[in-house]
Amino acid sequence: NNDNNNNIDNNNDNDENNNIDNNNIEVEVDKDICQKNYELGLKYYLSDDMNYEEAMKWFKKSAEEGHPLSQNYVGLLYLYGFGIDQDYEEAMKWFIKSAEQDNSAAQYSIGFMYQNGLGVGQNIDEVIKWYTKSAENGYAQAQNSLGLLYKVGFDIDRNYGEAFKWFSKAAEQDYLEAQINLGSMYHAGQGVRKSYSEAMKWYKKAADLKQSPIAQYNIALMYLKGEGVDENFKEASEWLLKSAENGFSNAQYNLAMMLINGLGIDKNEDKGIEWLKKAASQGHDKAENALKERNLI
């Protein structure tokens, strides 16, 4: 009898364990498939041939199972009409699903849609709400965008202190635009004590990190004006050249005038005219006027 009881007990234990294991295995497999579908979607999304239709197919499979990263990508594909007809309503639907799971990129996208009136009425309160959620979750693009809203005072009270705070957070994450914006705050003394050395530090980070033509141009201006550094036209011209070669029309114009007039560098009018033409081709008014004065257009 004892043997029988032991057999029954053992069978029951085994059955229970098998049931639990099977359930756990089933859940894990679902999550695994979900992640694999997401990774497959990402592979097509980032592929050289940008196969957005295939990306959408796999993202959607995963998104419908509640995968927040996939839901965000489905939203993006609908937002921009990649691989599918553009549909702002569908984009917002998927961004909300993802944002409700605390996805910071989706939270940013909702704010972006409210800011630009994409499928919804422009609503600054909603913009601030969603950008702030995203920014507080550490999303650098949202931090920079929030900083810009406070700096410019876009339908809200201008607040340089808040702008400085959010630019700082994004800049520390090596977000290029924020590094330039933070440099400009130090440069102008907005929301923080003016510091040319801090401005130069952040401009140089942006210039070194991504060869930013705006940062390179700002560094050149600081050398031209002797702001926090000794006035140095040669150094300024070198930074202007970097910016000009990266296509920044203001740098192209200023470099042209330095070459034409021999300001701190060897005079070279022909080279100066070349840079004027490049700046004018981008619609730079002063460059166009300089060419007109010389009867070159």
Coordinates of C-alpha atoms in Angstrom, one line a residue:
N1 CA 0.0 0.0 0.0
N2 CA 2.8 2.4 0.9
D3 CA 4.3 1.6 -2.5
N4 CA 1.1 2.4 -4.2
N5 CA 0.7 5.6 -2.3
N6 CA 4.2 6.6 -3.2
N7 CA 3.6 5.9 -6.8
I8 CA 0.4 8.0 -6.8
D9 CA 2.1 10.9 -5.0
N10 CA 5.1 10.7 -7.3
N11 CA 2.9 10.8 -10.4
N12 CA 1.0 13.8 -9.1
D13 CA 4.2 15.6 -8.4
N14 CA 5.5 14.9 -11.8
D15 CA 2.3 16.0 -13.5
E16 CA 2.2 19.3 -11.6
N17 CA 5.8 20.0 -12.4
N18 CA 5.3 19.1 -16.0
N19 CA 2.3 21.5 -16.2
I20 CA 4.3 24.3 -14.7
D21 CA 7.3 23.7 -16.9
N22 CA 5.1 23.5 -20.0
N23 CA 3.4 26.8 -19.2
N24 CA 6.8 28.5 -18.5
I25 CA 8.3 27.2 -21.7
E26 CA 5.3 28.4 -23.7
V27 CA 5.6 31.9 -22.3
E28 CA 9.3 32.0 -22.9
V29 CA 8.9 30.8 -26.5
D30 CA 6.3 33.5 -27.2
K31 CA 8.7 36.2 -25.9
D32 CA 11.5 34.7 -27.8
I33 CA 9.5 34.7 -31.1
C34 CA 8.4 38.2 -30.4
Q35 CA 12.1 39.4 -30.0
K36 CA 13.2 37.4 -33.1
N37 CA 10.4 39.0 -35.1
Y38 CA 11.5 42.5 -33.9
E39 CA 15.2 41.7 -34.8
L40 CA 14.1 40.5 -38.2
G41 CA 12.1 43.7 -38.7
L42 CA 15.1 45.8 -37.6
K43 CA 17.4 43.9 -40.0
Y44 CA 15.1 44.9 -43.0
Y45 CA 14.6 48.4 -41.6
L46 CA 18.4 49.1 -41.5
S47 CA 19.3 47.1 -44.6
D48 CA 21.1 48.9 -47.5
D49 CA 18.1 48.4 -49.7
M50 CA 15.7 49.7 -46.9
N51 CA 13.1 47.0 -47.3
Y52 CA 10.4 48.8 -45.3
E53 CA 7.6 46.5 -46.4
E54 CA 9.3 43.5 -45.0
A55 CA 10.3 45.5 -41.9
M56 CA 6.7 46.4 -41.3
K57 CA 5.5 42.8 -41.7
W58 CA 7.9 41.6 -38.9
F59 CA 7.5 44.6 -36.7
K60 CA 3.8 44.3 -36.8
K61 CA 3.8 40.6 -35.8
S62 CA 5.8 41.5 -32.8
A63 CA 3.9 44.8 -32.1
E64 CA 0.6 43.0 -32.0
E65 CA 2.0 40.8 -29.2
G66 CA 2.7 43.9 -27.2
H67 CA 6.5 44.4 -28.0
P68 CA 7.1 48.1 -27.2
L69 CA 10.1 48.6 -29.5
S70 CA 8.2 47.1 -32.4
Q71 CA 5.2 49.2 -31.7
N72 CA 7.4 52.3 -31.9
Y73 CA 8.8 51.2 -35.3
V74 CA 5.3 50.5 -36.6
G75 CA 4.4 54.0 -35.6
L76 CA 7.4 55.4 -37.4
L77 CA 6.7 53.6 -40.6
Y78 CA 3.1 54.9 -40.6
L79 CA 4.3 58.4 -39.6
Y80 CA 6.7 58.7 -42.6
G81 CA 4.9 56.4 -45.0
F82 CA 7.8 54.0 -45.4
G83 CA 6.7 50.7 -46.9
I84 CA 3.1 51.6 -46.4
D85 CA 0.6 54.4 -47.0
Q86 CA 1.3 57.3 -44.6
D87 CA -1.3 57.3 -41.8
Y88 CA -1.0 59.7 -38.9
E89 CA -3.9 58.1 -37.0
E90 CA -2.3 54.7 -37.1
A91 CA 1.1 56.2 -36.2
M92 CA -0.4 57.8 -33.1
K93 CA -2.2 54.6 -32.2
W94 CA 1.0 52.6 -32.2
F95 CA 3.1 55.3 -30.5
I96 CA 0.6 55.5 -27.7
K97 CA 0.7 51.7 -27.2
S98 CA 4.5 51.8 -27.0
A99 CA 4.5 55.0 -24.8
E100 CA 2.2 53.4 -22.3
Q101 CA 4.9 50.8 -21.8
D102 CA 7.3 53.7 -21.0
N103 CA 9.1 53.7 -24.4
S104 CA 10.9 57.0 -24.4
A105 CA 11.3 57.2 -28.2
A106 CA 7.5 56.7 -28.7
Q107 CA 6.8 59.4 -26.0
Y108 CA 9.0 61.8 -28.0
S109 CA 7.2 60.9 -31.3
I110 CA 3.8 61.7 -29.7
G111 CA 5.2 65.1 -28.6
F112 CA 6.6 65.6 -32.1
M113 CA 3.2 64.9 -33.7
Y114 CA 1.5 67.4 -31.4
Q115 CA 4.2 70.0 -32.1
N116 CA 3.8 69.8 -35.8
G117 CA 0.0 69.1 -36.0
L118 CA 0.4 65.7 -37.6
G119 CA -3.0 64.1 -37.5
V120 CA -3.8 66.1 -34.4
G121 CA -4.3 69.7 -33.6
Q122 CA -1.1 71.5 -32.4
N123 CA -1.2 71.5 -28.7
I124 CA 1.8 72.9 -26.7
D125 CA 0.5 71.4 -23.4
E126 CA 0.6 67.9 -25.0
V127 CA 4.0 68.7 -26.5
I128 CA 5.5 69.7 -23.2
K129 CA 3.9 66.7 -21.4
W130 CA 5.2 64.1 -23.8
Y131 CA 8.6 65.6 -24.4
T132 CA 9.0 65.9 -20.6
K133 CA 8.1 62.2 -20.1
S134 CA 10.6 61.2 -22.7
A135 CA 13.3 63.5 -21.5
E136 CA 12.9 62.3 -17.9
N137 CA 13.4 58.8 -19.3
G138 CA 16.7 59.9 -20.6
Y139 CA 15.9 60.3 -24.3
A140 CA 18.5 62.8 -25.6
Q141 CA 16.4 64.1 -28.6
A142 CA 13.5 64.9 -26.3
Q143 CA 15.9 66.7 -23.9
N144 CA 17.3 68.8 -26.7
S145 CA 13.8 69.6 -28.1
L146 CA 12.5 70.5 -24.7
G147 CA 15.5 72.8 -24.2
L148 CA 14.8 74.5 -27.5
L149 CA 11.1 75.1 -26.6
Y150 CA 12.2 76.8 -23.3
K151 CA 15.0 78.8 -25.0
V152 CA 12.9 80.1 -27.8
G153 CA 9.7 80.4 -25.8
F154 CA 7.6 78.6 -28.4
D155 CA 4.0 79.2 -27.1
I156 CA 5.4 79.0 -23.6
D157 CA 7.2 81.4 -21.3
R158 CA 10.9 81.5 -22.2
N159 CA 13.0 79.9 -19.4
Y160 CA 16.7 79.9 -20.0
G161 CA 17.3 77.9 -16.8
E162 CA 15.1 75.0 -18.0
A163 CA 16.7 75.2 -21.4
F164 CA 20.2 75.0 -20.0
K165 CA 19.2 72.1 -17.8
W166 CA 17.9 70.0 -20.6
F167 CA 20.6 70.9 -23.1
S168 CA 23.2 69.9 -20.4
K169 CA 21.5 66.4 -20.0
A170 CA 21.4 65.8 -23.8
A171 CA 24.9 67.2 -24.4
E172 CA 26.3 64.8 -21.7
Q173 CA 24.9 62.0 -23.9
D174 CA 27.0 63.3 -26.9
Y175 CA 23.9 64.6 -28.6
L176 CA 25.4 66.9 -31.3
E177 CA 22.7 69.6 -31.5
A178 CA 22.6 69.9 -27.7
Q179 CA 26.3 70.3 -27.4
I180 CA 26.1 73.3 -29.8
N181 CA 23.1 74.7 -28.0
L182 CA 24.8 74.3 -24.7
G183 CA 27.9 76.1 -26.0
S184 CA 25.7 78.9 -27.2
M185 CA 24.1 79.2 -23.8
Y186 CA 27.5 79.6 -22.2
H187 CA 28.6 81.9 -25.0
A188 CA 25.6 84.3 -24.4
G189 CA 25.3 83.8 -20.7
Q190 CA 21.7 82.5 -21.0
G191 CA 20.6 80.4 -18.0
V192 CA 24.2 80.3 -16.7
R193 CA 27.1 82.6 -16.1
K194 CA 28.8 83.6 -19.4
S195 CA 31.9 81.5 -19.9
Y196 CA 33.8 81.6 -23.2
S197 CA 36.0 78.7 -22.0
E198 CA 32.9 76.5 -21.5
A199 CA 31.4 77.6 -24.8
M200 CA 34.6 76.7 -26.6
K201 CA 34.7 73.3 -24.8
W202 CA 31.3 72.3 -26.0
Y203 CA 31.8 73.7 -29.5
K204 CA 35.0 71.7 -29.8
K205 CA 33.3 68.5 -28.5
A206 CA 30.7 68.9 -31.3
A207 CA 33.3 69.8 -33.9
D208 CA 35.5 66.8 -32.9
L209 CA 32.7 64.3 -32.4
K210 CA 30.7 64.8 -35.7
Q211 CA 32.7 67.5 -37.6
S212 CA 29.7 69.8 -37.0
P213 CA 30.1 72.8 -39.5
I214 CA 28.1 75.0 -37.1
A215 CA 30.4 74.2 -34.2
Q216 CA 33.4 74.8 -36.4
Y217 CA 32.0 78.1 -37.5
N218 CA 31.3 79.2 -33.9
I219 CA 34.9 78.3 -33.0
A220 CA 36.2 80.4 -35.9
L221 CA 34.1 83.4 -34.7
M222 CA 35.6 83.1 -31.2
Y223 CA 39.1 83.3 -32.7
L224 CA 38.1 86.2 -34.9
K225 CA 36.7 88.2 -32.0
G226 CA 39.2 87.0 -29.4
E227 CA 36.5 85.6 -27.1
G228 CA 38.1 83.6 -24.4
V229 CA 41.2 83.1 -26.6
D230 CA 43.8 85.4 -28.2
E231 CA 42.5 86.9 -31.4
N232 CA 44.0 84.7 -34.1
F233 CA 42.9 85.2 -37.8
K234 CA 45.0 82.3 -39.0
E235 CA 43.4 79.9 -36.5
A236 CA 40.0 81.4 -37.4
S237 CA 40.6 80.8 -41.1
E238 CA 41.5 77.1 -40.5
W239 CA 38.2 76.6 -38.6
L240 CA 36.3 78.5 -41.3
L241 CA 37.9 76.3 -44.0
K242 CA 36.7 73.1 -42.1
S243 CA 33.2 74.5 -41.8
A244 CA 33.1 75.7 -45.4
E245 CA 34.3 72.4 -46.7
N246 CA 31.4 70.8 -44.8
G247 CA 29.0 73.1 -46.7
F248 CA 28.2 75.8 -44.2
S249 CA 27.4 79.0 -46.3
N250 CA 28.2 81.5 -43.6
A251 CA 31.7 80.0 -43.3
Q252 CA 32.1 80.0 -47.0
Y253 CA 31.2 83.7 -47.2
N254 CA 33.5 84.7 -44.3
L255 CA 36.4 82.7 -45.6
A256 CA 35.9 84.2 -49.0
M257 CA 36.1 87.7 -47.6
M258 CA 39.2 86.9 -45.6
L259 CA 40.9 85.5 -48.8
I260 CA 39.8 88.4 -51.0
N261 CA 41.0 91.0 -48.5
G262 CA 44.0 89.1 -47.1
L263 CA 42.8 89.3 -43.5
G264 CA 45.3 87.4 -41.5
I265 CA 46.0 85.0 -44.3
D266 CA 47.6 85.3 -47.8
K267 CA 45.4 87.2 -50.2
N268 CA 43.9 85.0 -52.9
E269 CA 41.0 86.6 -54.7
D270 CA 40.4 83.8 -57.2
K271 CA 40.0 81.3 -54.3
G272 CA 37.8 83.8 -52.5
I273 CA 35.5 84.1 -55.5
E274 CA 35.2 80.3 -55.6
W275 CA 33.9 80.3 -52.0
L276 CA 31.6 83.2 -52.7
K277 CA 30.0 81.3 -55.6
K278 CA 29.6 78.2 -53.3
A279 CA 27.9 80.3 -50.7
A280 CA 25.7 82.1 -53.2
S281 CA 24.6 78.8 -54.7
Q282 CA 23.0 78.1 -51.3
G283 CA 21.2 81.4 -51.3
H284 CA 23.6 83.4 -49.1
D285 CA 22.5 87.0 -49.7
K286 CA 25.8 88.7 -48.8
A287 CA 27.7 86.3 -51.1
E288 CA 25.3 87.1 -54.0
N289 CA 25.7 90.8 -53.4
A290 CA 29.5 90.5 -53.4
L291 CA 29.4 88.7 -56.7
K292 CA 27.0 91.3 -58.2
E293 CA 29.3 94.1 -57.1
R294 CA 32.1 92.4 -59.1
N295 CA 29.7 91.8 -62.1
L296 CA 30.2 88.0 -61.7
I297 CA 26.5 87.2 -61.7

